[in-house]
mmCIF file of C-alpha atoms in Angstrom:
data_model
loop_
_atom_site.group_PDB
_atom_site.id
_atom_site.type_symbol
_atom_site.label_atom_id
_atom_site.label_comp_id
_atom_site.label_asym_id
_atom_site.label_seq_id
_atom_site.Cartn_x
_atom_site.Cartn_y
_atom_site.Cartn_z
ATOM 1 C CA UNK A 1 93.479 117.591 153.347
ATOM 2 C CA UNK A 2 95.567 118.164 156.418
ATOM 3 C CA UNK A 3 96.042 115.496 159.052
ATOM 4 C CA UNK A 4 96.584 115.957 162.830
ATOM 5 C CA UNK A 5 99.791 113.796 162.451
ATOM 6 C CA UNK A 6 101.322 116.719 160.508
ATOM 7 C CA UNK A 7 99.355 119.892 161.515
ATOM 8 C CA UNK A 8 97.669 121.004 164.731
ATOM 9 C CA UNK A 9 97.319 124.166 166.913
ATOM 10 C CA UNK A 10 100.415 124.926 168.861
ATOM 11 C CA UNK A 11 100.686 124.296 172.501
ATOM 12 C CA UNK A 12 100.436 127.116 174.938
ATOM 13 C CA UNK A 13 100.001 130.814 174.314
ATOM 14 C CA UNK A 14 102.687 133.082 172.978
ATOM 15 C CA UNK A 15 100.776 136.168 174.193
ATOM 16 C CA UNK A 16 102.371 136.065 177.652
ATOM 17 C CA UNK A 17 106.131 135.800 176.689
ATOM 18 C CA UNK A 18 108.569 135.941 178.410
ATOM 19 C CA UNK A 19 107.351 133.443 181.037
ATOM 20 C CA UNK A 20 109.584 134.771 183.821
ATOM 21 C CA UNK A 21 109.198 135.627 187.446
ATOM 22 C CA UNK A 22 107.343 138.936 188.024
ATOM 23 C CA UNK A 23 109.486 142.027 188.721
ATOM 24 C CA UNK A 24 107.043 143.079 191.510
ATOM 25 C CA UNK A 25 105.032 141.209 194.113
ATOM 26 C CA UNK A 26 102.078 143.597 194.067
ATOM 27 C CA UNK A 27 99.958 143.750 190.882
ATOM 28 C CA UNK A 28 100.534 147.034 189.059
ATOM 29 C CA UNK A 29 97.814 149.106 187.350
ATOM 30 C CA UNK A 30 99.208 149.798 183.813
ATOM 31 C CA UNK A 31 96.090 151.949 183.041
ATOM 32 C CA UNK A 32 93.094 153.341 184.842
ATOM 33 C CA UNK A 33 89.479 153.922 183.748
ATOM 34 C CA UNK A 34 88.593 156.819 181.457
ATOM 35 C CA UNK A 35 87.942 160.015 183.447
ATOM 36 C CA UNK A 36 84.489 161.685 183.536
ATOM 37 C CA UNK A 37 84.501 165.231 184.977
ATOM 38 C CA UNK A 38 80.651 165.044 185.495
ATOM 39 C CA UNK A 39 81.156 162.584 188.357
ATOM 40 C CA UNK A 40 82.304 163.540 191.833
ATOM 41 C CA UNK A 41 85.991 162.822 192.715
ATOM 42 C CA UNK A 42 86.486 159.077 193.622
ATOM 43 C CA UNK A 43 89.171 156.396 193.682
ATOM 44 C CA UNK A 44 89.539 153.760 190.891
ATOM 45 C CA UNK A 45 91.482 150.980 192.632
ATOM 46 C CA UNK A 46 92.052 149.322 196.002
ATOM 47 C CA UNK A 47 94.574 146.919 197.560
ATOM 48 C CA UNK A 48 93.243 143.691 199.250
ATOM 49 C CA UNK A 49 94.335 140.273 200.334
ATOM 50 C CA UNK A 50 93.179 136.884 199.152
ATOM 51 C CA UNK A 51 91.688 134.793 202.001
ATOM 52 C CA UNK A 52 90.186 131.719 200.275
ATOM 53 C CA UNK A 53 87.164 130.406 198.521
ATOM 54 C CA UNK A 54 83.719 129.088 199.391
ATOM 55 C CA UNK A 55 80.537 128.621 197.546
ATOM 56 C CA UNK A 56 77.127 130.415 197.487
ATOM 57 C CA UNK A 57 73.519 129.584 196.364
ATOM 58 C CA UNK A 58 71.530 132.084 194.447
ATOM 59 C CA UNK A 59 68.444 132.254 192.073
ATOM 60 C CA UNK A 60 69.620 132.973 188.418
ATOM 61 C CA UNK A 61 67.951 135.880 186.849
ATOM 62 C CA UNK A 62 68.650 135.340 183.057
ATOM 63 C CA UNK A 63 65.579 135.126 180.839
ATOM 64 C CA UNK A 64 65.884 132.641 178.093
ATOM 65 C CA UNK A 65 68.403 130.444 180.118
ATOM 66 C CA UNK A 66 67.226 126.875 181.138
ATOM 67 C CA UNK A 67 68.340 127.739 184.701
ATOM 68 C CA UNK A 68 66.305 130.937 184.778
ATOM 69 C CA UNK A 69 64.693 131.436 188.213
ATOM 70 C CA UNK A 70 66.365 128.201 189.359
ATOM 71 C CA UNK A 71 68.911 127.845 192.257
ATOM 72 C CA UNK A 72 72.510 127.655 191.185
ATOM 73 C CA UNK A 73 75.606 127.043 193.162
ATOM 74 C CA UNK A 74 78.600 128.994 192.382
ATOM 75 C CA UNK A 75 82.235 129.155 193.634
ATOM 76 C CA UNK A 76 83.392 132.510 195.027
ATOM 77 C CA UNK A 77 86.594 133.935 196.268
ATOM 78 C CA UNK A 78 86.680 135.938 199.594
ATOM 79 C CA UNK A 79 89.176 138.965 199.539
ATOM 80 C CA UNK A 80 89.962 140.707 202.820
ATOM 81 C CA UNK A 81 90.161 144.489 202.283
ATOM 82 C CA UNK A 82 91.094 146.619 205.363
ATOM 83 C CA UNK A 83 90.613 150.339 205.038
ATOM 84 C CA UNK A 84 93.545 152.038 203.260
ATOM 85 C CA UNK A 85 95.241 155.265 204.414
ATOM 86 C CA UNK A 86 95.851 158.189 202.070
ATOM 87 C CA UNK A 87 99.254 159.758 202.685
ATOM 88 C CA UNK A 88 100.030 161.831 199.489
ATOM 89 C CA UNK A 89 99.057 163.087 196.091
ATOM 90 C CA UNK A 90 100.911 163.245 192.909
ATOM 91 C CA UNK A 91 100.273 165.450 189.786
ATOM 92 C CA UNK A 92 101.103 164.292 186.229
ATOM 93 C CA UNK A 93 101.522 166.409 183.122
ATOM 94 C CA UNK A 94 101.205 165.126 179.545
ATOM 95 C CA UNK A 95 104.457 165.255 177.355
ATOM 96 C CA UNK A 96 105.006 164.071 173.773
ATOM 97 C CA UNK A 97 106.605 160.948 175.402
ATOM 98 C CA UNK A 98 103.735 160.173 177.732
ATOM 99 C CA UNK A 99 103.020 161.218 181.327
ATOM 100 C CA UNK A 100 105.659 162.750 183.580
ATOM 101 C CA UNK A 101 105.305 163.224 187.346
ATOM 102 C CA UNK A 102 105.196 167.034 188.139
ATOM 103 C CA UNK A 103 105.435 166.979 191.900
ATOM 104 C CA UNK A 104 104.299 164.995 195.028
ATOM 105 C CA UNK A 105 102.882 166.322 198.216
ATOM 106 C CA UNK A 106 102.967 164.042 201.326
ATOM 107 C CA UNK A 107 100.865 164.173 204.441
ATOM 108 C CA UNK A 108 102.405 165.529 207.775
ATOM 109 C CA UNK A 109 102.350 162.429 209.634
ATOM 110 C CA UNK A 110 103.251 158.883 208.303
ATOM 111 C CA UNK A 111 102.737 155.685 210.227
ATOM 112 C CA UNK A 112 105.573 153.149 210.901
ATOM 113 C CA UNK A 113 103.882 150.771 208.678
ATOM 114 C CA UNK A 114 104.437 152.960 205.594
ATOM 115 C CA UNK A 115 107.864 154.096 206.742
ATOM 116 C CA UNK A 116 109.003 150.541 206.769
ATOM 117 C CA UNK A 117 108.504 150.377 203.023
ATOM 118 C CA UNK A 118 111.253 152.995 202.750
ATOM 119 C CA UNK A 119 113.976 151.032 204.505
ATOM 120 C CA UNK A 120 115.791 147.810 203.685
ATOM 121 C CA UNK A 121 116.490 147.107 207.387
ATOM 122 C CA UNK A 122 113.987 148.893 209.743
ATOM 123 C CA UNK A 123 115.582 147.525 212.838
ATOM 124 C CA UNK A 124 118.847 148.999 212.223
ATOM 125 C CA UNK A 125 117.699 152.301 210.677
ATOM 126 C CA UNK A 126 117.390 155.576 212.541
ATOM 127 C CA UNK A 127 113.730 155.820 211.441
ATOM 128 C CA UNK A 128 114.102 159.389 210.402
ATOM 129 C CA UNK A 129 112.303 159.163 207.023
ATOM 130 C CA UNK A 130 110.184 162.260 206.174
ATOM 131 C CA UNK A 131 111.070 163.989 209.482
ATOM 132 C CA UNK A 132 112.591 166.937 207.622
ATOM 133 C CA UNK A 133 109.600 166.997 205.170
ATOM 134 C CA UNK A 134 107.154 167.153 207.863
ATOM 135 C CA UNK A 135 108.751 170.266 209.117
ATOM 136 C CA UNK A 136 107.366 171.946 206.025
ATOM 137 C CA UNK A 137 103.939 172.072 207.450
ATOM 138 C CA UNK A 138 105.049 174.082 210.528
ATOM 139 C CA UNK A 139 107.498 176.604 208.684
ATOM 140 C CA UNK A 140 105.668 179.609 207.177
ATOM 141 C CA UNK A 141 102.237 177.972 208.015
ATOM 142 C CA UNK A 142 102.813 175.375 205.270
ATOM 143 C CA UNK A 143 103.614 177.764 202.491
ATOM 144 C CA UNK A 144 105.687 175.383 200.530
ATOM 145 C CA UNK A 145 102.996 172.563 200.654
ATOM 146 C CA UNK A 146 100.291 175.091 199.515
ATOM 147 C CA UNK A 147 102.665 176.162 196.685
ATOM 148 C CA UNK A 148 103.145 172.484 195.469
ATOM 149 C CA UNK A 149 99.218 171.877 195.590
ATOM 150 C CA UNK A 150 98.646 174.964 193.528
ATOM 151 C CA UNK A 151 101.286 173.862 190.889
ATOM 152 C CA UNK A 152 99.451 170.508 190.636
ATOM 153 C CA UNK A 153 96.113 172.399 190.219
ATOM 154 C CA UNK A 154 97.572 174.584 187.418
ATOM 155 C CA UNK A 155 99.598 172.317 185.361
ATOM 156 C CA UNK A 156 98.561 168.654 186.009
ATOM 157 C CA UNK A 157 96.204 166.701 183.721
ATOM 158 C CA UNK A 158 96.146 163.573 185.896
ATOM 159 C CA UNK A 159 95.890 163.417 189.739
ATOM 160 C CA UNK A 160 96.743 160.183 191.757
ATOM 161 C CA UNK A 161 96.820 159.796 195.498
ATOM 162 C CA UNK A 162 99.409 157.674 197.450
ATOM 163 C CA UNK A 163 97.688 155.191 199.577
ATOM 164 C CA UNK A 164 98.804 152.299 201.812
ATOM 165 C CA UNK A 165 97.417 149.257 203.394
ATOM 166 C CA UNK A 166 97.216 148.793 207.278
ATOM 167 C CA UNK A 167 99.105 145.566 208.025
ATOM 168 C CA UNK A 168 98.302 145.858 211.727
ATOM 169 C CA UNK A 169 94.674 144.961 210.870
ATOM 170 C CA UNK A 170 95.763 141.711 209.267
ATOM 171 C CA UNK A 171 97.359 138.699 210.895
ATOM 172 C CA UNK A 172 99.890 137.897 208.076
ATOM 173 C CA UNK A 173 102.982 138.371 210.068
ATOM 174 C CA UNK A 174 104.031 141.280 207.793
ATOM 175 C CA UNK A 175 104.480 144.786 209.144
ATOM 176 C CA UNK A 176 105.630 146.631 206.045
ATOM 177 C CA UNK A 177 102.648 148.296 204.339
ATOM 178 C CA UNK A 178 101.883 147.905 200.581
ATOM 179 C CA UNK A 179 101.770 151.261 198.945
ATOM 180 C CA UNK A 180 100.522 152.355 195.525
ATOM 181 C CA UNK A 181 99.327 155.326 193.393
ATOM 182 C CA UNK A 182 95.560 155.317 192.819
ATOM 183 C CA UNK A 183 94.125 157.611 190.174
ATOM 184 C CA UNK A 184 91.404 160.028 191.216
ATOM 185 C CA UNK A 185 88.590 160.258 188.669
ATOM 186 C CA UNK A 186 85.682 162.580 188.591
ATOM 187 C CA UNK A 187 85.590 166.470 189.012
ATOM 188 C CA UNK A 188 88.039 169.143 187.854
ATOM 189 C CA UNK A 189 91.680 168.945 188.513
ATOM 190 C CA UNK A 190 91.217 171.463 191.329
ATOM 191 C CA UNK A 191 88.356 169.357 192.906
ATOM 192 C CA UNK A 192 90.526 166.266 192.740
ATOM 193 C CA UNK A 193 93.647 167.887 194.426
ATOM 194 C CA UNK A 194 91.231 169.337 197.234
ATOM 195 C CA UNK A 195 89.595 165.867 197.742
ATOM 196 C CA UNK A 196 93.061 164.297 198.134
ATOM 197 C CA UNK A 197 94.140 167.120 200.602
ATOM 198 C CA UNK A 198 91.011 166.650 202.641
ATOM 199 C CA UNK A 199 91.605 162.906 202.966
ATOM 200 C CA UNK A 200 95.239 163.106 204.086
ATOM 201 C CA UNK A 201 95.892 160.714 206.974
ATOM 202 C CA UNK A 202 92.211 159.500 206.602
ATOM 203 C CA UNK A 203 90.999 155.929 205.762
ATOM 204 C CA UNK A 204 89.089 154.885 202.755
ATOM 205 C CA UNK A 205 87.105 151.625 203.002
ATOM 206 C CA UNK A 206 86.502 149.302 200.100
ATOM 207 C CA UNK A 207 82.882 150.090 200.166
ATOM 208 C CA UNK A 208 83.732 153.592 199.325
ATOM 209 C CA UNK A 209 85.427 152.653 196.016
ATOM 210 C CA UNK A 210 83.244 149.781 194.835
ATOM 211 C CA UNK A 211 79.590 148.600 195.043
ATOM 212 C CA UNK A 212 77.665 145.413 194.939
ATOM 213 C CA UNK A 213 77.098 143.889 191.412
ATOM 214 C CA UNK A 214 79.952 145.953 189.988
ATOM 215 C CA UNK A 215 82.372 144.323 187.542
ATOM 216 C CA UNK A 216 85.944 144.744 188.466
ATOM 217 C CA UNK A 217 89.352 143.755 187.338
ATOM 218 C CA UNK A 218 91.801 141.758 189.621
ATOM 219 C CA UNK A 219 95.492 142.352 189.104
ATOM 220 C CA UNK A 220 97.957 140.245 190.852
ATOM 221 C CA UNK A 221 100.825 137.649 190.613
ATOM 222 C CA UNK A 222 99.975 133.953 190.069
ATOM 223 C CA UNK A 223 100.979 131.020 192.262
ATOM 224 C CA UNK A 224 104.631 130.216 191.530
ATOM 225 C CA UNK A 225 105.623 126.581 190.508
ATOM 226 C CA UNK A 226 109.320 127.074 190.181
ATOM 227 C CA UNK A 227 111.147 125.457 187.197
ATOM 228 C CA UNK A 228 108.951 122.952 185.346
ATOM 229 C CA UNK A 229 109.308 120.947 182.121
ATOM 230 C CA UNK A 230 107.555 121.377 178.791
ATOM 231 C CA UNK A 231 104.582 119.020 179.560
ATOM 232 C CA UNK A 232 103.455 121.172 182.614
ATOM 233 C CA UNK A 233 104.538 124.570 181.352
ATOM 234 C CA UNK A 234 103.305 124.331 177.759
ATOM 235 C CA UNK A 235 100.794 121.362 177.759
ATOM 236 C CA UNK A 236 102.813 119.584 175.071
ATOM 237 C CA UNK A 237 101.900 115.858 174.202
ATOM 238 C CA UNK A 238 103.812 113.245 176.036
ATOM 239 C CA UNK A 239 105.964 111.034 173.853
ATOM 240 C CA UNK A 240 105.317 107.244 173.658
ATOM 241 C CA UNK A 241 106.191 105.201 176.740
ATOM 242 C CA UNK A 242 109.232 103.368 175.389
ATOM 243 C CA UNK A 243 111.002 106.718 174.318
ATOM 244 C CA UNK A 244 114.729 106.825 174.942
ATOM 245 C CA UNK A 245 115.923 109.365 177.572
ATOM 246 C CA UNK A 246 112.559 110.299 178.864
ATOM 247 C CA UNK A 247 109.070 111.085 177.349
ATOM 248 C CA UNK A 248 108.024 114.449 178.964
ATOM 249 C CA UNK A 249 109.974 116.238 176.225
ATOM 250 C CA UNK A 250 109.542 117.955 172.902
ATOM 251 C CA UNK A 251 110.881 115.450 170.200
ATOM 252 C CA UNK A 252 112.054 118.010 167.624
ATOM 253 C CA UNK A 253 112.954 121.588 168.595
ATOM 254 C CA UNK A 254 113.441 122.838 165.160
ATOM 255 C CA UNK A 255 114.750 122.341 161.539
ATOM 256 C CA UNK A 256 118.498 122.161 160.772
ATOM 257 C CA UNK A 257 118.253 125.657 159.253
ATOM 258 C CA UNK A 258 117.836 128.401 160.566
ATOM 259 C CA UNK A 259 120.501 126.897 162.821
ATOM 260 C CA UNK A 260 118.996 128.196 166.008
ATOM 261 C CA UNK A 261 115.994 127.435 168.342
ATOM 262 C CA UNK A 262 112.948 129.484 167.411
ATOM 263 C CA UNK A 263 111.452 131.595 170.407
ATOM 264 C CA UNK A 264 107.986 129.821 169.718
ATOM 265 C CA UNK A 265 109.355 126.333 170.619
ATOM 266 C CA UNK A 266 108.258 125.075 173.961
ATOM 267 C CA UNK A 267 111.090 124.915 176.507
ATOM 268 C CA UNK A 268 111.480 124.062 180.087
ATOM 269 C CA UNK A 269 111.767 127.008 182.678
ATOM 270 C CA UNK A 270 109.903 129.123 185.012
ATOM 271 C CA UNK A 271 106.239 128.305 185.552
ATOM 272 C CA UNK A 272 104.007 130.537 187.595
ATOM 273 C CA UNK A 273 104.555 133.717 189.645
ATOM 274 C CA UNK A 274 103.611 135.669 186.628
ATOM 275 C CA UNK A 275 102.023 139.117 186.550
ATOM 276 C CA UNK A 276 98.373 138.881 185.246
ATOM 277 C CA UNK A 277 95.220 140.807 185.080
ATOM 278 C CA UNK A 278 91.850 139.119 185.078
ATOM 279 C CA UNK A 279 88.936 141.185 183.781
ATOM 280 C CA UNK A 280 85.351 141.163 184.599
ATOM 281 C CA UNK A 281 85.017 139.649 187.982
ATOM 282 C CA UNK A 282 81.434 140.485 189.592
ATOM 283 C CA UNK A 283 81.192 141.619 192.978
ATOM 284 C CA UNK A 284 78.584 139.479 194.970
ATOM 285 C CA UNK A 285 78.917 141.191 198.472
ATOM 286 C CA UNK A 286 80.836 143.870 200.181
ATOM 287 C CA UNK A 287 80.788 142.837 203.946
ATOM 288 C CA UNK A 288 81.684 144.837 207.028
ATOM 289 C CA UNK A 289 84.100 143.366 209.419
ATOM 290 C CA UNK A 290 82.363 144.532 212.527
ATOM 291 C CA UNK A 291 79.071 142.826 211.331
ATOM 292 C CA UNK A 292 78.566 139.671 213.478
ATOM 293 C CA UNK A 293 76.147 138.323 210.711
ATOM 294 C CA UNK A 294 78.162 139.271 207.729
ATOM 295 C CA UNK A 295 77.524 135.896 206.075
ATOM 296 C CA UNK A 296 73.719 135.901 206.708
ATOM 297 C CA UNK A 297 71.175 136.396 203.862
ATOM 298 C CA UNK A 298 67.421 137.038 203.708
ATOM 299 C CA UNK A 299 66.873 133.220 203.332
ATOM 300 C CA UNK A 300 69.511 132.154 205.834
ATOM 301 C CA UNK A 301 69.129 134.204 208.963
ATOM 302 C CA UNK A 302 71.625 132.276 210.932
ATOM 303 C CA UNK A 303 73.972 134.688 212.750
ATOM 304 C CA UNK A 304 77.432 133.796 211.275
ATOM 305 C CA UNK A 305 80.547 135.537 209.916
ATOM 306 C CA UNK A 306 82.187 134.946 206.704
ATOM 307 C CA UNK A 307 85.142 133.029 208.289
ATOM 308 C CA UNK A 308 84.443 129.233 207.876
ATOM 309 C CA UNK A 309 84.733 126.761 210.860
ATOM 310 C CA UNK A 310 88.433 126.373 211.595
ATOM 311 C CA UNK A 311 89.417 129.529 209.574
ATOM 312 C CA UNK A 312 90.319 129.760 205.945
ATOM 313 C CA UNK A 313 93.067 127.169 205.344
ATOM 314 C CA UNK A 314 96.534 128.841 205.192
ATOM 315 C CA UNK A 315 94.900 132.288 206.026
ATOM 316 C CA UNK A 316 92.985 132.331 209.306
ATOM 317 C CA UNK A 317 90.165 134.631 210.362
ATOM 318 C CA UNK A 318 88.711 137.472 208.351
ATOM 319 C CA UNK A 319 88.046 140.286 210.825
ATOM 320 C CA UNK A 320 88.037 143.340 208.420
ATOM 321 C CA UNK A 321 85.864 144.425 205.497
ATOM 322 C CA UNK A 322 85.843 141.878 202.675
ATOM 323 C CA UNK A 323 84.720 141.481 199.028
ATOM 324 C CA UNK A 324 83.053 138.367 197.710
ATOM 325 C CA UNK A 325 83.682 138.028 193.920
ATOM 326 C CA UNK A 326 82.415 135.424 191.492
ATOM 327 C CA UNK A 327 84.807 132.522 190.696
ATOM 328 C CA UNK A 328 88.497 132.261 191.274
ATOM 329 C CA UNK A 329 91.348 134.885 191.078
ATOM 330 C CA UNK A 330 94.967 134.885 190.737
ATOM 331 C CA UNK A 331 97.393 134.160 193.486
ATOM 332 C CA UNK A 332 97.817 132.154 196.571
ATOM 333 C CA UNK A 333 96.312 132.828 199.901
ATOM 334 C CA UNK A 334 97.665 135.917 201.612
ATOM 335 C CA UNK A 335 98.581 137.374 198.211
ATOM 336 C CA UNK A 336 98.111 141.041 197.932
ATOM 337 C CA UNK A 337 95.716 141.883 194.972
ATOM 338 C CA UNK A 338 94.908 145.080 193.157
ATOM 339 C CA UNK A 339 91.212 145.491 192.636
ATOM 340 C CA UNK A 340 90.549 148.069 189.836
ATOM 341 C CA UNK A 341 87.324 149.438 188.375
ATOM 342 C CA UNK A 342 86.618 147.907 185.024
ATOM 343 C CA UNK A 343 87.973 149.814 181.841
ATOM 344 C CA UNK A 344 84.993 148.617 179.822
ATOM 345 C CA UNK A 345 81.354 149.706 179.569
ATOM 346 C CA UNK A 346 79.382 146.625 180.320
ATOM 347 C CA UNK A 347 76.178 145.717 178.327
ATOM 348 C CA UNK A 348 75.920 141.995 178.900
ATOM 349 C CA UNK A 349 73.014 140.643 180.882
ATOM 350 C CA UNK A 350 75.287 138.653 183.214
ATOM 351 C CA UNK A 351 77.175 141.848 183.968
ATOM 352 C CA UNK A 352 74.179 143.933 184.790
ATOM 353 C CA UNK A 353 72.357 141.206 186.579
ATOM 354 C CA UNK A 354 71.126 141.977 190.142
ATOM 355 C CA UNK A 355 72.557 139.132 192.440
ATOM 356 C CA UNK A 356 70.751 138.118 195.419
ATOM 357 C CA UNK A 357 72.511 135.487 197.546
ATOM 358 C CA UNK A 358 70.444 132.932 199.301
ATOM 359 C CA UNK A 359 73.102 131.129 201.197
ATOM 360 C CA UNK A 360 76.823 131.423 201.852
ATOM 361 C CA UNK A 361 78.742 128.388 202.879
ATOM 362 C CA UNK A 362 80.768 128.645 206.206
ATOM 363 C CA UNK A 363 81.404 124.967 206.830
ATOM 364 C CA UNK A 364 84.940 123.791 207.474
ATOM 365 C CA UNK A 365 87.254 124.000 204.264
ATOM 366 C CA UNK A 366 89.551 121.489 205.886
ATOM 367 C CA UNK A 367 87.896 118.182 205.104
ATOM 368 C CA UNK A 368 84.251 117.573 204.636
ATOM 369 C CA UNK A 369 82.669 120.284 206.690
ATOM 370 C CA UNK A 370 79.153 119.522 207.967
ATOM 371 C CA UNK A 371 78.255 122.512 210.275
ATOM 372 C CA UNK A 372 77.837 126.047 209.356
ATOM 373 C CA UNK A 373 78.470 127.370 212.898
ATOM 374 C CA UNK A 374 80.038 126.212 216.253
ATOM 375 C CA UNK A 375 76.576 126.458 217.800
ATOM 376 C CA UNK A 376 75.161 124.029 215.143
ATOM 377 C CA UNK A 377 78.160 121.655 215.683
ATOM 378 C CA UNK A 378 77.552 121.547 219.500
ATOM 379 C CA UNK A 379 73.902 121.073 219.097
ATOM 380 C CA UNK A 380 74.611 117.971 217.067
ATOM 381 C CA UNK A 381 77.578 116.527 218.873
ATOM 382 C CA UNK A 382 76.396 117.050 222.420
ATOM 383 C CA UNK A 383 78.675 117.293 225.250
ATOM 384 C CA UNK A 384 82.148 115.859 224.628
ATOM 385 C CA UNK A 385 84.925 114.613 226.672
ATOM 386 C CA UNK A 386 87.174 117.591 225.927
ATOM 387 C CA UNK A 387 84.322 119.924 227.077
ATOM 388 C CA UNK A 388 84.268 118.177 230.532
ATOM 389 C CA UNK A 389 88.033 118.502 230.760
ATOM 390 C CA UNK A 390 87.940 122.182 230.159
ATOM 391 C CA UNK A 391 85.188 122.727 232.673
#
């Protein structure tokens, strides 16, 4: 019979080795959902920015559960998602060694936001990126552009659009846009290319890509914690209090032979800022930025916006379109996240459940918020001294 003094499960997962800093700040889509030509052409991913968390109240619709038809409170994450701009299309051909990019076609006009992405130092540059390329549209009435698009239609098996975010719509202090390739699914290859060409220099909103109650995957980089020891990094047991030379250590890092430290032994090092994909996040609401009551519900008719009193801590005010997903997600506030359509076919009741929110909390997240709106706060507090000074 084994004893926990001698045998026990290992601490920490080896599935995510090596635990090092992510090579890229933006979450990368390593795969896209399976294509179905019967559907109309559509995008499969979107870029958005984490604003913060709040909680919602809803009635649970889960027959057989003890909480069925009862009110439950759930934590949710608010992700701001301004419309993205499509500026190009790429065709890929299948080879024995995987996919290879055949050719790219860019739009005629690119904004400074996306041009900044092509420079290390925008201030000192001549800002001439893609000026020669844009002249292709005017020479021979765009004959070269048409030829490249026809090549994509003829040879490609996968079509992806090049899209970028609009940083000017956010108050993050960053001017350089995030840019990514997003796969176009649905329709034939020719229809995909035509769809991409029609949307050059046009915006796509998050509501055009996802819908309410859909299950999505969130891809991003986790919050960084720098270099930490084995106790925080791997969750190993602390040694007894009187241990010589510290107790937040691993007592034995291996046998005499083999005379080296095994890769599976917990060691100190980088913790956090790892690239992660979180599957199956349910969308509870897709809100419009211009809607002055985008946090109201059928049961709570108060005219209020999703931004809590005092703004989201370390983020600010959400003025653009947003997505509310169930639970938490990777990254710190302001972190760019890649939202992707799920790769799986969902059959679970929780995934297929129709969610109807009764209440969205907009009280201050800085301290113990008591008021949902400024109007409610003023009605309770009355006229304050600072109000008289302002008058």
